[in-house]
PDB file of C-alpha atoms in Angstrom:
ATOM      1  CA  MET A  27       0.040   0.031   0.111  1.00 58.00           C
ATOM      2  CA  CYS A  28       1.356   3.260  -0.799  1.00 71.00           C
ATOM      3  CA  GLY A  29       0.602   6.629   0.817  1.00 86.00           C
ATOM      4  CA  THR A  30       1.619  10.512   1.200  1.00 93.00           C
ATOM      5  CA  THR A  31       5.479  11.062   1.895  1.00 92.00           C
ATOM      6  CA  LEU A  32       6.125  14.129   3.857  1.00 94.00           C
ATOM      7  CA  VAL A  33       9.573  15.284   3.389  1.00 93.00           C
ATOM      8  CA  CYS A  34      10.564  17.365   6.361  1.00 93.00           C
ATOM      9  CA  GLY A  35      13.185  20.111   6.662  1.00 89.00           C
ATOM     10  CA  ASP A  36      15.899  20.777   4.117  1.00 83.00           C
ATOM     11  CA  LEU A  37      16.614  17.325   3.158  1.00 73.00           C
ATOM     12  CA  SER A  38      18.234  17.619  -0.400  1.00 65.00           C
ATOM     13  CA  ASP A  39      17.631  14.045  -1.864  1.00 67.00           C
ATOM     14  CA  PRO A  40      13.833  13.202  -1.412  1.00 63.00           C
ATOM     15  CA  PRO A  41      13.104   9.795  -1.837  1.00 66.00           C
ATOM     16  CA  ALA A  42      11.377   8.434  -5.231  1.00 68.00           C
ATOM     17  CA  ALA A  43       8.003   8.191  -3.690  1.00 70.00           C
ATOM     18  CA  PRO A  44       4.685   8.398  -6.057  1.00 68.00           C
ATOM     19  CA  ASP A  45       3.192  11.449  -3.526  1.00 85.00           C
ATOM     20  CA  VAL A  46       5.794  13.426  -2.056  1.00 89.00           C
ATOM     21  CA  VAL A  47       5.030  16.624  -0.008  1.00 91.00           C
ATOM     22  CA  ARG A  48       7.627  18.858   1.261  1.00 92.00           C
ATOM     23  CA  VAL A  49       7.006  20.499   4.783  1.00 94.00           C
ATOM     24  CA  PRO A  50       9.127  22.514   7.408  1.00 95.00           C
ATOM     25  CA  ALA A  51      10.911  20.711  10.028  1.00 95.00           C
ATOM     26  CA  ARG A  52       8.425  19.722  12.706  1.00 96.00           C
ATOM     27  CA  PRO A  53       5.350  20.312  10.501  1.00 97.00           C
ATOM     28  CA  GLY A  54       2.241  21.729  12.153  1.00 95.00           C
ATOM     29  CA  LYS A  55      -1.483  22.071  11.474  1.00 96.00           C
ATOM     30  CA  LYS A  56      -1.562  23.684   8.267  1.00 94.00           C
ATOM     31  CA  HIS A  57       0.901  21.155   6.738  1.00 94.00           C
ATOM     32  CA  VAL A  58      -0.233  17.966   7.892  1.00 97.00           C
ATOM     33  CA  ASP A  59      -4.163  17.971   8.646  1.00 96.00           C
ATOM     34  CA  GLU A  60      -5.036  18.216   4.862  1.00 94.00           C
ATOM     35  CA  VAL A  61      -2.714  15.181   4.088  1.00 95.00           C
ATOM     36  CA  LEU A  62      -4.403  13.550   7.040  1.00 95.00           C
ATOM     37  CA  GLN A  63      -8.076  14.171   5.578  1.00 93.00           C
ATOM     38  CA  ARG A  64      -6.840  12.421   2.093  1.00 92.00           C
ATOM     39  CA  SER A  65      -4.547   9.680   3.167  1.00 94.00           C
ATOM     40  CA  LYS A  66      -4.598   6.418   4.970  1.00 96.00           C
ATOM     41  CA  ARG A  67      -1.055   6.157   5.341  1.00 97.00           C
ATOM     42  CA  VAL A  68       1.744   8.960   5.965  1.00 97.00           C
ATOM     43  CA  ILE A  69       5.152   8.300   5.693  1.00 96.00           C
ATOM     44  CA  VAL A  70       7.393  10.867   7.246  1.00 97.00           C
ATOM     45  CA  VAL A  71      11.059  11.492   6.083  1.00 95.00           C
ATOM     46  CA  GLY A  72      13.110  13.466   8.688  1.00 95.00           C
ATOM     47  CA  ASP A  73      14.249  13.003  12.377  1.00 96.00           C
ATOM     48  CA  ASP A  74      12.403  11.660  15.424  1.00 98.00           C
ATOM     49  CA  ALA A  75      10.867  15.278  16.389  1.00 97.00           C
ATOM     50  CA  ASP A  76       9.443  15.620  12.692  1.00 98.00           C
ATOM     51  CA  LEU A  77       7.807  12.197  13.197  1.00 98.00           C
ATOM     52  CA  ALA A  78       6.695  13.168  16.863  1.00 98.00           C
ATOM     53  CA  ALA A  79       5.141  16.358  15.181  1.00 98.00           C
ATOM     54  CA  VAL A  80       2.912  14.517  12.466  1.00 98.00           C
ATOM     55  CA  VAL A  81       2.002  12.268  15.310  1.00 98.00           C
ATOM     56  CA  VAL A  82       0.465  15.009  17.651  1.00 98.00           C
ATOM     57  CA  ARG A  83      -1.595  16.054  14.538  1.00 98.00           C
ATOM     58  CA  MET A  84      -2.729  12.388  14.329  1.00 98.00           C
ATOM     59  CA  LEU A  85      -3.763  12.514  17.963  1.00 97.00           C
ATOM     60  CA  ARG A  86      -5.516  15.746  17.885  1.00 96.00           C
ATOM     61  CA  ARG A  87      -7.562  14.932  14.741  1.00 96.00           C
ATOM     62  CA  GLU A  88      -8.379  11.526  16.359  1.00 97.00           C
ATOM     63  CA  VAL A  89      -7.138   9.545  13.350  1.00 97.00           C
ATOM     64  CA  LEU A  90      -5.064   7.049  15.231  1.00 97.00           C
ATOM     65  CA  SER A  91      -7.137   4.195  14.312  1.00 95.00           C
ATOM     66  CA  SER A  92      -7.489   4.991  10.677  1.00 96.00           C
ATOM     67  CA  VAL A  93      -4.339   6.493   9.445  1.00 97.00           C
ATOM     68  CA  ALA A  94      -1.007   4.308   9.466  1.00 97.00           C
ATOM     69  CA  VAL A  95       2.446   5.941   9.735  1.00 98.00           C
ATOM     70  CA  GLY A  96       5.652   5.071   8.506  1.00 97.00           C
ATOM     71  CA  TYR A  97       9.157   6.383   8.945  1.00 97.00           C
ATOM     72  CA  VAL A  98      12.200   7.122   7.098  1.00 95.00           C
ATOM     73  CA  PRO A  99      15.011   8.392   9.571  1.00 95.00           C
ATOM     74  CA  ALA A 100      17.126  10.995   8.474  1.00 91.00           C
ATOM     75  CA  SER A 101      19.730   9.994  10.843  1.00 88.00           C
ATOM     76  CA  ALA A 102      21.276   6.438  12.210  1.00 88.00           C
ATOM     77  CA  GLU A 103      21.272   7.854  15.497  1.00 92.00           C
ATOM     78  CA  SER A 104      17.253   7.788  15.639  1.00 97.00           C
ATOM     79  CA  ALA A 105      15.907   6.208  18.747  1.00 98.00           C
ATOM     80  CA  VAL A 106      12.491   5.732  17.273  1.00 98.00           C
ATOM     81  CA  ALA A 107      14.102   3.714  14.271  1.00 97.00           C
ATOM     82  CA  ALA A 108      15.735   1.321  17.016  1.00 97.00           C
ATOM     83  CA  LEU A 109      12.600   1.087  18.799  1.00 97.00           C
ATOM     84  CA  TRP A 110      10.718   0.096  15.658  1.00 97.00           C
ATOM     85  CA  GLY A 111      13.774  -1.960  14.373  1.00 97.00           C
ATOM     86  CA  LEU A 112      14.077  -0.044  11.195  1.00 97.00           C
ATOM     87  CA  PRO A 113      16.918  -0.514   8.649  1.00 95.00           C
ATOM     88  CA  HIS A 114      19.705   2.106   8.412  1.00 91.00           C
ATOM     89  CA  ASP A 115      19.789   2.123   4.448  1.00 92.00           C
ATOM     90  CA  PRO A 116      16.915   4.903   3.487  1.00 90.00           C
ATOM     91  CA  ALA A 117      15.505   2.891   0.511  1.00 90.00           C
ATOM     92  CA  GLU A 118      14.893  -0.068   2.679  1.00 94.00           C
ATOM     93  CA  ALA A 119      13.287   2.019   5.074  1.00 94.00           C
ATOM     94  CA  LEU A 120      11.009   3.514   2.473  1.00 92.00           C
ATOM     95  CA  ARG A 121      10.102   0.278   0.992  1.00 93.00           C
ATOM     96  CA  ILE A 122       9.033  -0.967   4.443  1.00 95.00           C
ATOM     97  CA  ALA A 123       7.147   2.132   5.192  1.00 95.00           C
ATOM     98  CA  THR A 124       5.502   2.267   1.668  1.00 93.00           C
ATOM     99  CA  TYR A 125       4.526  -1.485   1.525  1.00 93.00           C
ATOM    100  CA  GLY A 126       4.895  -2.929   5.220  1.00 94.00           C
ATOM    101  CA  GLU A 127       1.784  -3.849   7.165  1.00 95.00           C
ATOM    102  CA  PRO A 128       0.733  -1.658  10.038  1.00 96.00           C
ATOM    103  CA  ARG A 129       0.631  -2.828  13.725  1.00 96.00           C
ATOM    104  CA  PRO A 130      -0.272  -1.344  16.885  1.00 97.00           C
ATOM    105  CA  MET A 131       2.392   0.163  18.764  1.00 97.00           C
ATOM    106  CA  THR A 132       2.239   1.761  22.482  1.00 97.00           C
ATOM    107  CA  LEU A 133       1.928   5.569  22.430  1.00 98.00           C
ATOM    108  CA  VAL A 134       3.152   7.636  25.201  1.00 98.00           C
ATOM    109  CA  ARG A 135       1.977  11.069  25.853  1.00 97.00           C
ATOM    110  CA  ASP A 136       3.155  13.900  28.140  1.00 93.00           C
ATOM    111  CA  ASP A 137       1.393  16.078  30.588  1.00 89.00           C
ATOM    112  CA  THR A 138       1.868  19.085  28.007  1.00 87.00           C
ATOM    113  CA  GLY A 139      -0.049  17.453  25.061  1.00 89.00           C
ATOM    114  CA  GLY A 140       2.906  16.097  23.358  1.00 94.00           C
ATOM    115  CA  VAL A 141       4.037  12.531  22.668  1.00 98.00           C
ATOM    116  CA  LEU A 142       7.029  10.731  23.256  1.00 98.00           C
ATOM    117  CA  LEU A 143       7.924   8.100  20.511  1.00 98.00           C
ATOM    118  CA  GLY A 144      11.583   7.372  20.752  1.00 98.00           C
ATOM    119  CA  ARG A 145      13.326   8.652  24.084  1.00 98.00           C
ATOM    120  CA  GLY A 146      12.717  10.952  26.760  1.00 97.00           C
ATOM    121  CA  LEU A 147      15.785  12.207  28.977  1.00 97.00           C
ATOM    122  CA  VAL A 148      16.293  14.461  32.125  1.00 96.00           C
ATOM    123  CA  GLU A 149      19.574  14.769  33.684  1.00 94.00           C
ATOM    124  CA  ALA A 150      20.880  16.135  36.902  1.00 93.00           C
ATOM    125  CA  VAL A 151      17.749  15.313  39.078  1.00 95.00           C
ATOM    126  CA  ASP A 152      17.140  15.612  42.426  1.00 95.00           C
ATOM    127  CA  GLY A 153      13.705  14.441  43.861  1.00 95.00           C
ATOM    128  CA  GLU A 154      11.139  11.980  43.633  1.00 96.00           C
ATOM    129  CA  ALA A 155      10.164   9.577  40.798  1.00 97.00           C
ATOM    130  CA  TYR A 156       7.423   6.964  40.251  1.00 98.00           C
ATOM    131  CA  CYS A 157       6.478   4.337  37.909  1.00 98.00           C
ATOM    132  CA  ASP A 158       3.168   3.638  38.362  1.00 98.00           C
ATOM    133  CA  ASP A 159       3.007   3.070  42.320  1.00 97.00           C
ATOM    134  CA  VAL A 160       6.489   2.208  42.608  1.00 98.00           C
ATOM    135  CA  LEU A 161       9.263   4.525  43.962  1.00 98.00           C
ATOM    136  CA  ALA A 162      11.707   4.629  41.242  1.00 97.00           C
ATOM    137  CA  LEU A 163      13.891   7.428  42.701  1.00 96.00           C
ATOM    138  CA  ARG A 164      14.445   9.368  45.927  1.00 95.00           C
ATOM    139  CA  GLY A 165      17.094  11.965  46.185  1.00 94.00           C
ATOM    140  CA  ALA A 166      19.810  12.709  43.363  1.00 94.00           C
ATOM    141  CA  ALA A 167      20.421  10.838  39.972  1.00 95.00           C
ATOM    142  CA  ARG A 168      22.654  11.445  37.132  1.00 95.00           C
ATOM    143  CA  ARG A 169      19.771  11.043  34.586  1.00 95.00           C
ATOM    144  CA  ILE A 170      16.414   9.505  33.767  1.00 97.00           C
ATOM    145  CA  GLU A 171      15.739   7.797  30.487  1.00 98.00           C
ATOM    146  CA  VAL A 172      11.979   7.010  29.385  1.00 98.00           C
ATOM    147  CA  ARG A 173      10.935   4.612  26.464  1.00 98.00           C
ATOM    148  CA  PRO A 174       7.683   3.444  25.079  1.00 98.00           C
ATOM    149  CA  ASP A 175       7.148  -0.343  26.081  1.00 97.00           C
ATOM    150  CA  PRO A 176       4.670  -2.749  25.673  1.00 96.00           C
ATOM    151  CA  ALA A 177       3.510  -2.117  29.400  1.00 94.00           C
ATOM    152  CA  GLY A 178       3.378   1.606  28.518  1.00 98.00           C
ATOM    153  CA  VAL A 179       6.891   3.169  29.545  1.00 98.00           C
ATOM    154  CA  ALA A 180      10.138   1.303  30.243  1.00 98.00           C
ATOM    155  CA  VAL A 181      12.184   3.969  32.778  1.00 98.00           C
ATOM    156  CA  ARG A 182      16.010   3.546  33.652  1.00 98.00           C
ATOM    157  CA  VAL A 183      17.358   5.475  36.493  1.00 97.00           C
ATOM    158  CA  THR A 184      21.277   6.050  36.486  1.00 97.00           C
ATOM    159  CA  ARG A 185      22.771   7.103  39.855  1.00 94.00           C
ATOM    160  CA  GLY A 186      26.551   7.975  40.408  1.00 81.00           C
ATOM    161  CA  ARG A 187      29.298   9.187  38.026  1.00 71.00           C
ATOM    162  CA  LEU A 188      32.088   7.256  38.794  1.00 69.00           C
ATOM    163  CA  LEU A 189      30.572   3.956  40.152  1.00 74.00           C
ATOM    164  CA  ARG A 190      27.200   4.013  38.022  1.00 84.00           C
ATOM    165  CA  LYS A 191      24.327   2.160  39.244  1.00 92.00           C
ATOM    166  CA  THR A 192      21.260   1.437  37.246  1.00 95.00           C
ATOM    167  CA  ALA A 193      17.680   0.324  38.103  1.00 97.00           C
ATOM    168  CA  THR A 194      14.838  -0.324  35.340  1.00 97.00           C
ATOM    169  CA  PHE A 195      11.041   0.009  35.935  1.00 98.00           C
ATOM    170  CA  ARG A 196       7.848  -0.746  33.692  1.00 98.00           C
ATOM    171  CA  GLY A 197       4.573   0.376  33.996  1.00 98.00           C
ATOM    172  CA  ARG A 198       1.877   2.555  32.575  1.00 98.00           C
ATOM    173  CA  ALA A 199       2.861   6.172  33.526  1.00 98.00           C
ATOM    174  CA  PHE A 200       5.942   7.629  35.124  1.00 98.00           C
ATOM    175  CA  GLN A 201       6.201  11.024  37.150  1.00 97.00           C
ATOM    176  CA  TYR A 202       9.134  12.857  38.279  1.00 97.00           C
ATOM    177  CA  GLY A 203       8.963  15.917  40.735  1.00 96.00           C
ATOM    178  CA  GLY A 204      12.036  17.525  41.845  1.00 93.00           C
ATOM    179  CA  ARG A 205      13.560  20.532  43.845  1.00 85.00           C
ATOM    180  CA  VAL A 206      15.609  21.501  41.099  1.00 83.00           C
ATOM    181  CA  PRO A 207      13.851  22.411  37.731  1.00 89.00           C
ATOM    182  CA  VAL A 208      14.684  20.131  34.933  1.00 93.00           C
ATOM    183  CA  HIS A 209      14.553  20.561  30.835  1.00 94.00           C
ATOM    184  CA  PRO A 210      13.252  17.231  29.492  1.00 96.00           C
ATOM    185  CA  VAL A 211      14.539  16.236  26.327  1.00 97.00           C
ATOM    186  CA  THR A 212      11.820  14.517  24.335  1.00 97.00           C
ATOM    187  CA  ASP A 213      12.801  13.127  20.789  1.00 97.00           C
ATOM    188  CA  GLY A 214      15.687  15.188  20.545  1.00 95.00           C
ATOM    189  CA  VAL A 215      14.024  18.137  21.613  1.00 96.00           C
ATOM    190  CA  ARG A 216      15.139  20.135  24.574  1.00 95.00           C
ATOM    191  CA  ARG A 217      12.020  21.877  26.633  1.00 91.00           C
ATOM    192  CA  ASP A 218      13.082  25.497  27.069  1.00 88.00           C
ATOM    193  CA  ARG A 219      10.863  26.142  30.001  1.00 90.00           C
ATOM    194  CA  PRO A 220      12.183  24.294  33.095  1.00 91.00           C
ATOM    195  CA  LEU A 221       9.715  21.992  34.992  1.00 91.00           C
ATOM    196  CA  ARG A 222       9.698  20.929  38.688  1.00 92.00           C
ATOM    197  CA  ARG A 223       7.226  18.050  37.290  1.00 94.00           C
ATOM    198  CA  TRP A 224       7.088  15.808  34.577  1.00 95.00           C
ATOM    199  CA  THR A 225       4.859  13.166  33.819  1.00 97.00           C
ATOM    200  CA  VAL A 226       4.401  10.483  30.638  1.00 97.00           C
ATOM    201  CA  TYR A 227       1.878   7.904  30.492  1.00 98.00           C
ATOM    202  CA  ARG A 228       0.331   5.592  27.974  1.00 98.00           C
ATOM    203  CA  HIS A 229      -2.403   6.837  25.776  1.00 97.00           C
ATOM    204  CA  THR A 230      -5.438   4.855  25.444  1.00 96.00           C
ATOM    205  CA  GLU A 231      -5.350   4.373  21.901  1.00 97.00           C
ATOM    206  CA  ASP A 232      -2.249   2.570  20.190  1.00 98.00           C
ATOM    207  CA  LEU A 233      -0.528   4.124  17.216  1.00 98.00           C
ATOM    208  CA  LEU A 234      -0.667   2.229  13.845  1.00 98.00           C
ATOM    209  CA  ALA A 235       3.165   2.130  13.093  1.00 98.00           C
ATOM    210  CA  VAL A 236       4.544   0.421   9.991  1.00 97.00           C
ATOM    211  CA  ARG A 237       7.216  -1.780  10.935  1.00 95.00           C
ATOM    212  CA  PRO A 238       9.143  -4.708  10.035  1.00 93.00           C
TER     213      PRO A 238
END
């Protein structure tokens, strides 16, 4: 099955797809919504933040169950590509995104209306964190990483600098509250506004992701 391919940002060599639309990096409502109205499959060529921007529009237009999304990552460092099991070769990733079968994938939201598709990160934290009702942290830690998981979220807490200790938790939701404000980095985008609380949780609907 083909679809509409959104080429995000300034990529100089767009893929040879039948229906290509060029959009800015992190496209918004006026660039995405019309495509969502006419296509049952959207293929995003760009980085993880571009894909997240498109999925936010899918969420707000309530088309998660009717529009599939494929992904051709512009970077080999993509956390989403690793999570979805996508190949590094763009031509092969495009073939999968165009002709592969969509399958349900956990969709994680945050408390500001955004989504987390690949990796969320906070560093130099000092406070309390919970994964569901389980205490994941009390005190200081070097970093906390959050990724989508079949259960909802997988959380890895790393303490120490020289002798690092890590602990992993899984659940439907994760919440951090700290004495020191943090700047969460979600799918490669650093939050400009400092936060004392950060919450991510599994959405009630899954994403129809086209994966190998």
